[in-house]
Amino acid sequence: FSFVIVFIAWLLLRFTQSIVDGISSQFAQRRMLMQKLQSFFQFFIYMSTGIAVFMLSFRIDERILALIGGTIAVSIGFALKDLAASFIAGLTVMIDRPFQVGDRVTFEGHYGDIVTIGLRSVRMQTLTDDIITIPNNKFLNDVVVSGNYGALDMQVVIPFYIGMDQDINTARDIIQEAASSSRYIHLPKPVVVLVKQTITDNYLAIELTCKAYVVDIKLEKLFETDITLRVMQEFRKSNILPPRIAVQSQ
């Protein structure tokens, strides 16, 4: 009889899969909903079949029930350990507030906007529209960098490199003008252009770093693109060249 139950469960799963595939092919907008319902139904079938087969195949008494109950309790305890840690960490994140919903943050190499802060996890939307789910307990020991911390504007850092023998003052003025006149600039805060000598791979160069504030964090990449295009155009007009190779590779 247990084999019959397993066979019926297999038929139900195959039938459900065919229904979901048919509806998904006809109504694409319903595909995600149907797949979620299918996952819940599959879990229900697996659990029901397993319990039914176990009850039919073994003679159950109080000692076996106690053993099974203890094993299940220990298993649930281990399974919920990380969940409990994430829950406590979620309360800590909400109280300490290292970041807020809408902040643009950097965490473990990921860069994007915080879209939700839950009791178990935080969801981040990257600049490529990927959604990353991060357990809250990850934030207890790792460093989180928030670019705006609740503000709408945010500082954007854009580096430029020119040769050692180029007109540094002219290049600095071009970058300053390009940033200050951008349509995305947040003018209440200053535009700063820092200059230093640097070595990048085989290049000995002058690095000019533009630090300016974008009016909205959503416009960060448009702001960076606007400044870069205008600076490169003016560099060509002023005959300001990029750095030259200082050491030839063997």
XYZ file of N, CA and C in Angstrom:
750
model
N 0.824 -1.207 0.000
C 0.000 0.000 0.000
C 0.866 1.269 0.000
N 2.034 1.173 0.659
C 2.955 2.319 0.648
C 3.431 2.628 -0.765
N 3.729 1.589 -1.533
C 4.137 1.806 -2.927
C 3.014 2.452 -3.731
N 1.772 2.087 -3.431
C 0.637 2.700 -4.118
C 0.566 4.192 -3.795
N 0.777 4.530 -2.519
C 0.749 5.942 -2.117
C 1.860 6.726 -2.818
N 3.053 6.145 -2.878
C 4.171 6.818 -3.552
C 3.861 7.018 -5.029
N 3.265 6.019 -5.656
C 2.923 6.122 -7.075
C 1.869 7.207 -7.307
N 0.862 7.272 -6.422
C -0.172 8.312 -6.542
C 0.450 9.699 -6.366
N 1.369 9.826 -5.409
C 2.043 11.113 -5.202
C 2.838 11.513 -6.436
N 3.511 10.535 -7.045
C 4.282 10.826 -8.261
C 3.369 11.294 -9.384
N 2.200 10.644 -9.527
C 1.247 11.062 -10.542
C 0.738 12.472 -10.282
N 0.461 12.798 -9.026
C -0.008 14.142 -8.690
C 1.040 15.196 -9.035
N 2.297 14.902 -8.734
C 3.368 15.854 -9.037
C 3.524 16.050 -10.541
N 3.455 14.968 -11.306
C 3.546 15.084 -12.758
C 2.362 15.857 -13.327
N 1.164 15.576 -12.793
C -0.031 16.274 -13.259
C 0.050 17.767 -12.944
N 0.508 18.075 -11.737
C 0.660 19.486 -11.344
C 1.673 20.201 -12.230
N 2.798 19.509 -12.526
C 3.825 20.109 -13.377
C 3.288 20.420 -14.764
N 2.483 19.515 -15.311
C 1.917 19.748 -16.651
C 0.939 20.918 -16.634
N 0.144 21.034 -15.562
C -0.801 22.149 -15.458
C -0.055 23.475 -15.371
N 0.980 23.528 -14.527
C 1.755 24.766 -14.360
C 2.437 25.151 -15.660
N 3.014 24.174 -16.368
C 3.675 24.472 -17.637
C 2.675 24.997 -18.664
N 1.466 24.398 -18.694
C 0.459 24.850 -19.643
C -0.019 26.263 -19.363
N -0.311 26.554 -18.089
C -0.786 27.899 -17.736
C 0.320 28.924 -17.947
N 1.571 28.558 -17.604
C 2.686 29.502 -17.746
C 2.936 29.856 -19.198
N 2.745 28.880 -20.100
C 2.958 29.155 -21.514
C 1.841 30.009 -22.109
N 0.631 29.908 -21.562
C -0.500 30.679 -22.071
C -0.585 32.061 -21.437
N -0.248 32.142 -20.142
C -0.368 33.408 -19.404
C 0.974 33.676 -18.727
N 1.849 34.392 -19.429
C 3.198 34.627 -18.907
C 3.179 35.436 -17.618
N 2.203 36.344 -17.470
C 2.159 37.179 -16.276
C 1.797 36.386 -15.031
N 1.250 35.171 -15.214
C 0.883 34.333 -14.068
C 1.952 33.290 -13.741
N 3.048 33.291 -14.490
C 4.034 32.231 -14.322
C 4.643 32.206 -12.919
N 5.024 33.381 -12.399
C 5.655 33.427 -11.082
C 4.701 32.954 -9.991
N 3.433 33.365 -10.072
C 2.453 32.938 -9.073
C 2.240 31.431 -9.123
N 2.127 30.880 -10.325
C 1.911 29.445 -10.456
C 3.104 28.648 -9.935
N 4.301 29.134 -10.169
C 5.484 28.436 -9.668
C 5.555 28.461 -8.149
N 5.132 29.565 -7.530
C 5.096 29.619 -6.070
C 4.075 28.627 -5.516
N 2.892 28.606 -6.112
C 1.874 27.665 -5.659
C 2.334 26.223 -5.861
N 3.030 25.969 -6.951
C 3.532 24.625 -7.202
C 4.548 24.205 -6.139
N 5.403 25.139 -5.725
C 6.400 24.821 -4.698
C 5.725 24.436 -3.381
N 4.685 25.208 -2.976
C 3.965 24.877 -1.746
C 3.267 23.516 -1.870
N 2.669 23.250 -3.024
C 1.964 21.987 -3.223
C 2.943 20.807 -3.201
N 4.107 20.975 -3.827
C 5.099 19.908 -3.809
C 5.568 19.608 -2.396
N 5.806 20.658 -1.613
C 6.222 20.455 -0.227
C 5.146 19.698 0.557
N 3.880 20.052 0.345
C 2.776 19.377 1.027
C 2.706 17.901 0.621
N 2.872 17.609 -0.656
C 2.822 16.228 -1.131
C 3.983 15.416 -0.548
N 5.180 15.971 -0.559
C 6.341 15.260 -0.014
C 6.137 14.930 1.462
N 5.695 15.927 2.245
C 5.512 15.701 3.671
C 4.401 14.695 3.931
N 3.291 14.840 3.247
C 2.162 13.924 3.461
C 2.523 12.497 3.070
N 3.210 12.349 1.936
C 3.601 11.010 1.497
C 4.587 10.372 2.463
N 5.564 11.141 2.902
C 6.546 10.606 3.841
C 5.918 10.159 5.148
N 5.012 10.973 5.704
C 4.351 10.617 6.961
C 3.460 9.391 6.776
N 2.706 9.359 5.673
C 1.808 8.224 5.433
C 2.584 6.924 5.269
N 3.672 6.947 4.491
C 4.477 5.745 4.284
C 5.110 5.292 5.592
N 5.590 6.234 6.380
C 6.215 5.876 7.657
C 5.202 5.241 8.610
N 4.009 5.829 8.696
C 2.993 5.295 9.605
C 2.522 3.912 9.162
N 2.480 3.670 7.860
C 2.021 2.373 7.361
C 3.099 1.295 7.429
N 4.352 1.680 7.353
C 5.436 0.707 7.242
C 6.020 0.293 8.578
N 5.800 1.088 9.630
C 6.414 0.786 10.925
C 5.337 0.752 12.002
N 5.575 -0.091 13.001
C 4.675 -0.165 14.149
C 5.128 0.883 15.168
N 4.280 1.804 15.464
C 4.640 2.946 16.289
C 4.153 2.723 17.713
N 5.040 2.914 18.698
C 4.640 2.914 20.110
C 5.129 4.199 20.764
N 4.939 4.305 22.088
C 5.254 5.561 22.780
C 6.748 5.859 22.754
N 7.591 4.819 22.866
C 9.034 5.067 22.873
C 9.516 5.607 21.523
N 8.992 5.012 20.449
C 9.388 5.507 19.120
C 8.894 6.928 18.898
N 7.661 7.229 19.347
C 7.149 8.593 19.212
C 8.003 9.584 19.992
N 8.418 9.178 21.213
C 9.268 10.066 22.012
C 10.614 10.286 21.324
N 11.181 9.197 20.746
C 12.456 9.333 20.039
C 12.323 10.230 18.818
N 11.248 10.014 18.063
C 11.021 10.844 16.887
C 10.798 12.300 17.276
N 10.005 12.508 18.329
C 9.756 13.884 18.784
C 11.023 14.587 19.224
N 11.890 13.860 19.961
C 13.145 14.468 20.390
C 14.052 14.802 19.223
N 14.117 13.884 18.252
C 14.948 14.131 17.072
C 14.449 15.340 16.285
N 13.122 15.415 16.135
C 12.549 16.560 15.413
C 12.808 17.859 16.155
N 12.689 17.825 17.473
C 12.911 19.041 18.267
C 14.353 19.532 18.137
N 15.318 18.580 18.205
C 16.723 18.963 18.067
C 16.989 19.511 16.657
N 16.411 18.848 15.654
C 16.613 19.307 14.274
C 16.043 20.708 14.078
N 14.857 20.951 14.623
C 14.244 22.278 14.498
C 15.080 23.321 15.226
N 15.631 22.936 16.393
C 16.479 23.870 17.133
C 17.702 24.299 16.338
N 18.374 23.315 15.700
C 19.528 23.665 14.863
C 19.111 24.488 13.654
N 17.963 24.150 13.070
C 17.508 24.891 11.891
C 17.153 26.330 12.228
N 16.621 26.543 13.444
C 16.189 27.881 13.834
C 17.293 28.700 14.478
N 18.480 28.103 14.656
C 19.569 28.838 15.305
C 19.941 30.085 14.510
N 20.187 29.911 13.215
C 20.544 31.059 12.377
C 19.379 32.032 12.242
N 18.143 31.493 12.217
C 16.971 32.358 12.123
C 16.848 33.234 13.367
N 17.089 32.644 14.546
C 17.031 33.420 15.788
C 18.129 34.477 15.814
N 19.329 34.097 15.341
C 20.426 35.071 15.299
C 20.092 36.223 14.371
N 19.496 35.906 13.209
C 19.114 36.963 12.268
C 18.009 37.840 12.853
N 17.090 37.236 13.614
C 16.009 38.012 14.232
C 16.553 39.011 15.248
N 17.472 38.548 16.107
C 18.071 39.447 17.105
C 18.904 40.521 16.400
N 19.638 40.120 15.350
C 20.428 41.097 14.599
C 19.528 42.109 13.915
N 18.351 41.669 13.451
C 17.411 42.599 12.831
C 16.940 43.668 13.809
N 16.670 43.270 15.042
C 16.303 44.255 16.057
C 17.453 45.223 16.314
N 18.682 44.691 16.330
C 19.854 45.548 16.542
C 20.011 46.547 15.403
N 19.808 46.085 14.164
C 19.929 46.976 13.002
C 18.874 48.081 13.060
N 17.652 47.729 13.476
C 16.586 48.727 13.532
C 16.828 49.752 14.630
N 17.457 49.327 15.734
C 17.715 50.241 16.846
C 18.966 51.075 16.584
N 20.059 50.408 16.175
C 21.331 51.099 15.963
C 21.334 51.913 14.675
N 20.595 51.459 13.651
C 20.428 52.149 12.372
C 21.763 52.490 11.702
N 22.564 51.459 11.348
C 23.773 51.753 10.567
C 23.460 52.222 9.157
N 22.233 51.961 8.694
C 21.755 52.434 7.402
C 20.240 52.479 7.460
N 19.631 53.094 6.462
C 18.187 53.245 6.403
C 17.685 52.793 5.029
N 16.392 52.574 4.937
C 15.790 52.248 3.645
C 15.992 53.430 2.701
N 16.498 53.149 1.520
C 16.797 54.202 0.556
C 18.258 54.589 0.515
N 19.049 54.140 1.502
C 20.476 54.454 1.502
C 21.199 53.667 0.422
N 22.226 54.269 -0.137
C 23.099 53.583 -1.096
C 24.337 53.124 -0.337
N 24.501 51.808 -0.220
C 25.529 51.257 0.650
C 26.428 50.296 -0.119
N 27.591 50.047 0.486
C 28.531 49.039 0.009
C 28.688 47.999 1.100
N 28.466 46.715 0.739
C 28.582 45.640 1.718
C 29.090 44.378 1.035
N 30.239 43.887 1.512
C 30.849 42.662 0.987
C 30.968 42.685 -0.534
N 31.403 43.807 -1.079
C 31.597 43.922 -2.519
C 30.346 44.242 -3.306
N 29.198 44.301 -2.646
C 27.944 44.645 -3.321
C 27.652 46.133 -3.098
N 27.113 46.766 -4.132
C 26.843 48.205 -4.081
C 25.437 48.444 -4.623
N 24.598 49.084 -3.811
C 23.236 49.346 -4.253
C 22.415 50.018 -3.181
N 21.100 50.032 -3.391
C 20.170 50.724 -2.499
C 19.464 49.721 -1.590
N 19.292 50.103 -0.336
C 18.535 49.288 0.605
C 17.050 49.505 0.317
N 16.339 48.418 0.009
C 14.918 48.543 -0.333
C 14.018 48.091 0.814
N 14.441 47.114 1.606
C 13.654 46.689 2.771
C 14.598 46.258 3.888
N 14.165 46.514 5.118
C 14.865 46.037 6.313
C 13.868 45.216 7.107
N 14.053 43.901 7.122
C 13.145 43.006 7.820
C 13.759 42.453 9.081
N 12.988 41.634 9.803
C 13.491 41.032 11.028
C 14.481 39.905 10.739
N 14.425 39.318 9.550
C 15.340 38.224 9.227
C 16.437 38.642 8.260
N 16.130 39.540 7.325
C 17.103 39.872 6.293
C 16.887 41.288 5.786
N 17.893 41.752 5.065
C 17.868 43.056 4.399
C 17.971 42.803 2.901
N 17.174 43.509 2.122
C 17.216 43.360 0.671
C 17.834 44.611 0.049
N 18.807 44.367 -0.829
C 19.524 45.438 -1.519
C 19.296 45.297 -3.014
N 19.002 46.408 -3.667
C 18.877 46.431 -5.124
C 20.127 47.055 -5.708
N 20.892 46.271 -6.479
C 22.124 46.767 -7.053
C 21.841 47.681 -8.235
N 22.877 48.300 -8.757
C 22.720 49.218 -9.886
C 22.400 48.480 -11.179
N 22.549 47.149 -11.167
C 22.146 46.333 -12.318
C 20.771 45.706 -12.091
N 20.023 46.222 -11.111
C 18.654 45.790 -10.798
C 18.571 44.368 -10.245
N 19.674 43.854 -9.717
C 19.624 42.575 -9.011
C 19.183 42.813 -7.568
N 18.393 41.884 -7.029
C 17.973 41.957 -5.636
C 18.820 40.981 -4.826
N 19.540 41.494 -3.839
C 20.397 40.681 -2.984
C 19.770 40.616 -1.601
N 19.580 39.401 -1.082
C 19.039 39.200 0.256
C 20.179 38.860 1.195
N 20.357 39.676 2.244
C 21.475 39.520 3.178
C 20.911 39.239 4.565
N 21.258 38.103 5.207
C 20.803 37.857 6.585
C 21.289 38.943 7.524
N 20.448 39.302 8.471
C 20.779 40.409 9.367
C 22.020 40.153 10.211
N 22.275 38.881 10.565
C 23.433 38.621 11.425
C 24.756 38.906 10.726
N 24.741 39.051 9.384
C 25.958 39.413 8.656
C 26.414 40.831 9.011
N 25.482 41.680 9.404
C 25.814 43.084 9.658
C 26.416 43.302 11.042
N 26.430 42.272 11.895
C 26.942 42.451 13.247
C 28.458 42.538 13.286
N 29.145 41.851 12.352
C 30.601 41.785 12.403
C 31.288 42.381 11.178
N 30.532 42.718 10.133
C 31.131 43.252 8.915
C 30.869 44.757 8.787
N 31.721 45.408 8.018
C 31.641 46.859 7.847
C 30.655 47.195 6.740
N 29.762 48.147 7.014
C 28.803 48.638 6.030
C 29.113 50.106 5.748
N 29.249 50.446 4.479
C 29.536 51.827 4.083
C 28.265 52.425 3.484
N 27.767 53.506 4.105
C 26.574 54.192 3.612
C 26.993 55.492 2.937
N 26.605 55.646 1.676
C 27.033 56.816 0.922
C 26.281 58.086 1.249
N 25.016 57.963 1.675
C 24.220 59.170 1.909
C 23.578 59.209 3.291
N 23.361 58.066 3.942
C 22.822 57.947 5.289
C 21.566 58.801 5.490
N 20.561 58.484 4.733
C 19.271 59.141 4.898
C 19.076 60.392 4.079
N 20.142 60.943 3.517
C 20.022 62.161 2.706
C 19.728 61.789 1.262
N 19.138 62.733 0.526
C 18.842 62.497 -0.880
C 20.084 62.678 -1.738
N 20.939 63.645 -1.384
C 22.161 63.877 -2.147
C 23.281 62.979 -1.628
N 24.329 62.829 -2.433
C 25.449 61.969 -2.069
C 26.697 62.415 -2.805
N 27.834 62.293 -2.142
C 29.093 62.652 -2.790
C 29.503 61.583 -3.795
N 29.940 62.037 -4.968
C 30.432 61.157 -6.021
C 31.891 61.504 -6.279
N 32.749 60.496 -6.304
C 34.187 60.683 -6.506
C 34.551 60.161 -7.893
N 35.126 61.047 -8.725
C 35.471 60.689 -10.104
C 36.946 61.007 -10.340
N 37.785 60.017 -10.594
C 39.206 60.284 -10.846
C 39.488 60.525 -12.329
N 40.461 61.403 -12.587
C 40.962 61.652 -13.939
C 42.484 61.594 -13.896
N 43.092 61.145 -15.012
C 44.548 60.992 -15.061
C 45.091 61.728 -16.280
N 46.149 62.510 -16.050
C 46.830 63.207 -17.146
C 48.329 62.990 -16.991
N 49.063 63.323 -18.055
C 50.508 63.166 -18.030
C 51.183 64.154 -17.093
N 52.418 63.810 -16.713
C 53.176 64.654 -15.782
C 53.512 66.015 -16.382
N 53.642 66.092 -17.712
C 54.069 67.328 -18.364
C 52.897 68.161 -18.890
N 51.657 67.814 -18.485
C 50.489 68.532 -18.966
C 50.167 69.735 -18.085
N 49.279 70.594 -18.570
C 48.884 71.807 -17.832
C 47.903 71.402 -16.730
N 48.432 71.259 -15.526
C 47.621 70.760 -14.400
C 46.557 71.768 -14.001
N 46.907 73.039 -13.967
C 45.942 74.054 -13.545
C 44.754 74.137 -14.504
N 45.051 74.065 -15.810
C 43.960 74.094 -16.789
C 43.063 72.868 -16.640
N 43.695 71.713 -16.450
C 42.919 70.478 -16.278
C 42.045 70.562 -15.027
N 42.586 71.108 -13.988
C 41.809 71.249 -12.749
C 40.625 72.191 -12.955
N 40.839 73.304 -13.657
C 39.753 74.248 -13.922
C 38.660 73.618 -14.796
N 39.070 72.797 -15.760
C 38.090 72.134 -16.630
C 37.201 71.196 -15.817
N 37.810 70.419 -14.943
C 37.033 69.486 -14.118
C 36.104 70.247 -13.178
N 36.620 71.321 -12.602
C 35.798 72.121 -11.693
C 34.585 72.706 -12.414
N 34.803 73.213 -13.607
C 33.716 73.817 -14.380
C 32.708 72.761 -14.829
N 33.203 71.613 -15.291
C 32.312 70.555 -15.759
C 31.409 70.048 -14.636
N 31.950 69.900 -13.443
C 31.141 69.431 -12.315
C 30.165 70.495 -11.845
N 30.621 71.738 -11.755
C 29.777 72.814 -11.231
C 28.611 73.138 -12.140
N 28.755 72.916 -13.450
C 27.700 73.250 -14.399
C 26.853 72.054 -14.821
N 27.085 70.894 -14.194
C 26.297 69.716 -14.548
C 24.850 69.895 -14.100
N 23.915 69.349 -14.860
C 22.500 69.453 -14.521
C 22.146 68.635 -13.284
N 23.044 67.712 -12.893
C 22.755 66.836 -11.761
C 23.459 67.263 -10.472
N 24.144 68.411 -10.496
C 24.937 68.844 -9.353
C 24.050 69.350 -8.217
N 24.472 69.079 -7.009
C 23.813 69.623 -5.809
C 24.655 70.803 -5.339
N 24.294 71.991 -5.797
C 25.145 73.170 -5.609
C 25.312 73.643 -4.161
N 24.350 73.416 -3.257
C 24.598 73.867 -1.883
C 25.861 73.285 -1.251
N 26.377 72.204 -1.792
C 27.600 71.622 -1.254
C 28.742 71.846 -2.233
N 29.980 71.942 -1.731
C 31.101 72.374 -2.574
C 31.563 71.307 -3.554
N 32.202 71.780 -4.618
C 32.882 70.920 -5.583
C 34.371 71.048 -5.336
N 35.032 69.933 -5.112
C 36.462 69.937 -4.779
C 37.198 69.078 -5.793
N 38.340 69.577 -6.268
C 39.207 68.822 -7.165
C 40.576 68.707 -6.502
N 40.957 67.471 -6.152
C 42.229 67.213 -5.488
C 43.245 66.718 -6.501
N 44.509 67.112 -6.307
C 45.576 66.772 -7.250
C 46.685 66.051 -6.500
N 47.160 64.950 -7.093
C 48.319 64.248 -6.530
C 49.033 63.472 -7.620
N 50.301 63.171 -7.360
C 51.089 62.356 -8.263
C 50.905 60.890 -7.892
N 50.760 60.038 -8.894
C 50.511 58.631 -8.610
C 51.153 57.753 -9.670
N 51.309 56.482 -9.339
C 51.818 55.483 -10.280
C 50.749 54.419 -10.434
N 50.249 54.245 -11.647
C 49.216 53.258 -11.943
C 49.771 52.282 -12.960
N 50.015 51.039 -12.535
C 50.662 50.033 -13.384
C 51.987 50.592 -13.902
N 52.088 50.815 -15.201
C 53.332 51.346 -15.779
C 53.267 52.853 -16.018
N 52.255 53.512 -15.467
C 52.050 54.919 -15.761
C 52.418 55.784 -14.553
N 53.272 56.773 -14.798
C 53.529 57.829 -13.820
C 52.650 58.998 -14.229
N 51.702 59.373 -13.377
C 50.657 60.299 -13.814
C 50.287 61.273 -12.716
N 49.523 62.275 -13.129
C 48.876 63.203 -12.206
C 47.410 62.785 -12.092
N 46.984 62.502 -10.882
C 45.602 62.112 -10.632
C 44.829 63.312 -10.105
N 43.764 63.658 -10.792
C 42.870 64.730 -10.360
C 41.541 64.096 -9.955
N 41.197 64.219 -8.700
C 40.001 63.577 -8.154
C 38.914 64.624 -7.936
N 37.805 64.448 -8.645
C 36.664 65.348 -8.508
C 35.723 64.804 -7.442
N 35.419 65.639 -6.456
C 34.465 65.282 -5.414
C 33.310 66.280 -5.460
N 32.159 65.784 -5.883
C 30.979 66.640 -6.013
C 29.755 65.867 -5.552
N 28.690 66.587 -5.259
C 27.470 65.970 -4.733
C 26.385 65.942 -5.806
N 25.830 64.757 -6.003
C 24.731 64.605 -6.938
C 23.430 64.942 -6.213
N 22.488 65.527 -6.928
C 21.257 66.003 -6.309
C 20.369 64.858 -5.831
N 20.502 63.680 -6.465
C 19.702 62.508 -6.093
C 20.558 61.277 -6.324
N 20.598 60.365 -5.352
C 21.448 59.186 -5.482
C 21.070 58.335 -6.690
N 19.812 58.420 -7.139
C 19.395 57.659 -8.310
C 20.094 58.139 -9.578
N 20.613 59.359 -9.539
C 21.259 59.949 -10.711
C 22.780 59.840 -10.653
N 23.307 59.010 -9.760
C 24.756 58.935 -9.556
C 25.510 58.631 -10.846
N 25.112 57.579 -11.553
C 25.853 57.180 -12.747
C 25.657 58.163 -13.899
N 24.467 58.769 -13.997
C 24.260 59.805 -15.012
C 25.134 61.018 -14.721
N 25.263 61.368 -13.451
C 26.115 62.477 -13.038
C 27.571 62.187 -13.387
N 28.030 60.993 -13.064
C 29.407 60.610 -13.368
C 29.666 60.597 -14.871
N 28.697 60.092 -15.641
C 28.847 60.052 -17.099
C 28.878 61.453 -17.693
N 28.005 62.332 -17.207
C 27.933 63.696 -17.714
C 29.252 64.432 -17.500
N 29.801 64.330 -16.307
C 31.059 65.015 -16.011
C 32.200 64.428 -16.836
N 32.264 63.109 -16.914
C 33.366 62.462 -17.642
C 33.360 62.840 -19.120
N 32.204 62.817 -19.752
C 32.131 63.168 -21.174
C 32.553 64.614 -21.418
N 32.097 65.507 -20.581
C 32.425 66.927 -20.777
C 33.896 67.196 -20.503
N 34.461 66.536 -19.508
C 35.884 66.723 -19.205
C 36.741 66.175 -20.343
N 36.398 64.986 -20.847
C 37.177 64.413 -21.943
C 37.124 65.290 -23.199
N 35.965 65.881 -23.454
C 35.826 66.761 -24.609
C 36.700 68.003 -24.462
N 36.704 68.603 -23.298
C 37.521 69.802 -23.071
C 39.007 69.478 -23.030
N 39.364 68.284 -22.534
C 40.766 67.876 -22.553
C 41.285 67.806 -23.991
N 40.459 67.267 -24.902
C 40.881 67.200 -26.297
C 41.041 68.594 -26.907
N 40.107 69.498 -26.578
C 40.206 70.857 -27.109
C 41.450 71.578 -26.590
N 41.810 71.315 -25.343
C 42.968 71.987 -24.733
C 44.252 71.213 -24.916
N 44.182 70.089 -25.660
C 45.362 69.265 -25.943
C 46.020 68.754 -24.656
N 45.205 68.376 -23.713
C 45.691 67.776 -22.467
C 45.673 66.266 -22.653
N 46.854 65.648 -22.560
C 47.019 64.247 -22.925
C 47.032 63.332 -21.704
N 46.695 62.064 -21.894
C 46.756 61.091 -20.800
C 48.212 60.752 -20.483
N 48.443 60.054 -19.388
C 49.832 59.718 -19.009
C 50.489 58.766 -19.987
N 51.834 58.821 -20.035
C 52.604 57.952 -20.916
C 53.186 56.799 -20.117
N 53.538 55.740 -20.827
C 54.117 54.565 -20.161
C 55.509 54.930 -19.651
N 55.727 54.719 -18.325
C 56.996 55.062 -17.730
C 57.995 53.904 -17.822
N 57.494 52.666 -17.735
C 58.369 51.498 -17.766
C 57.836 50.539 -18.802
N 58.657 50.126 -19.733
C 58.241 49.186 -20.768
C 58.226 47.765 -20.197
N 57.156 47.008 -20.518
C 57.063 45.627 -20.037
C 58.029 44.759 -20.832
N 58.648 43.783 -20.154
C 59.584 42.890 -20.804
C 58.836 41.726 -21.444
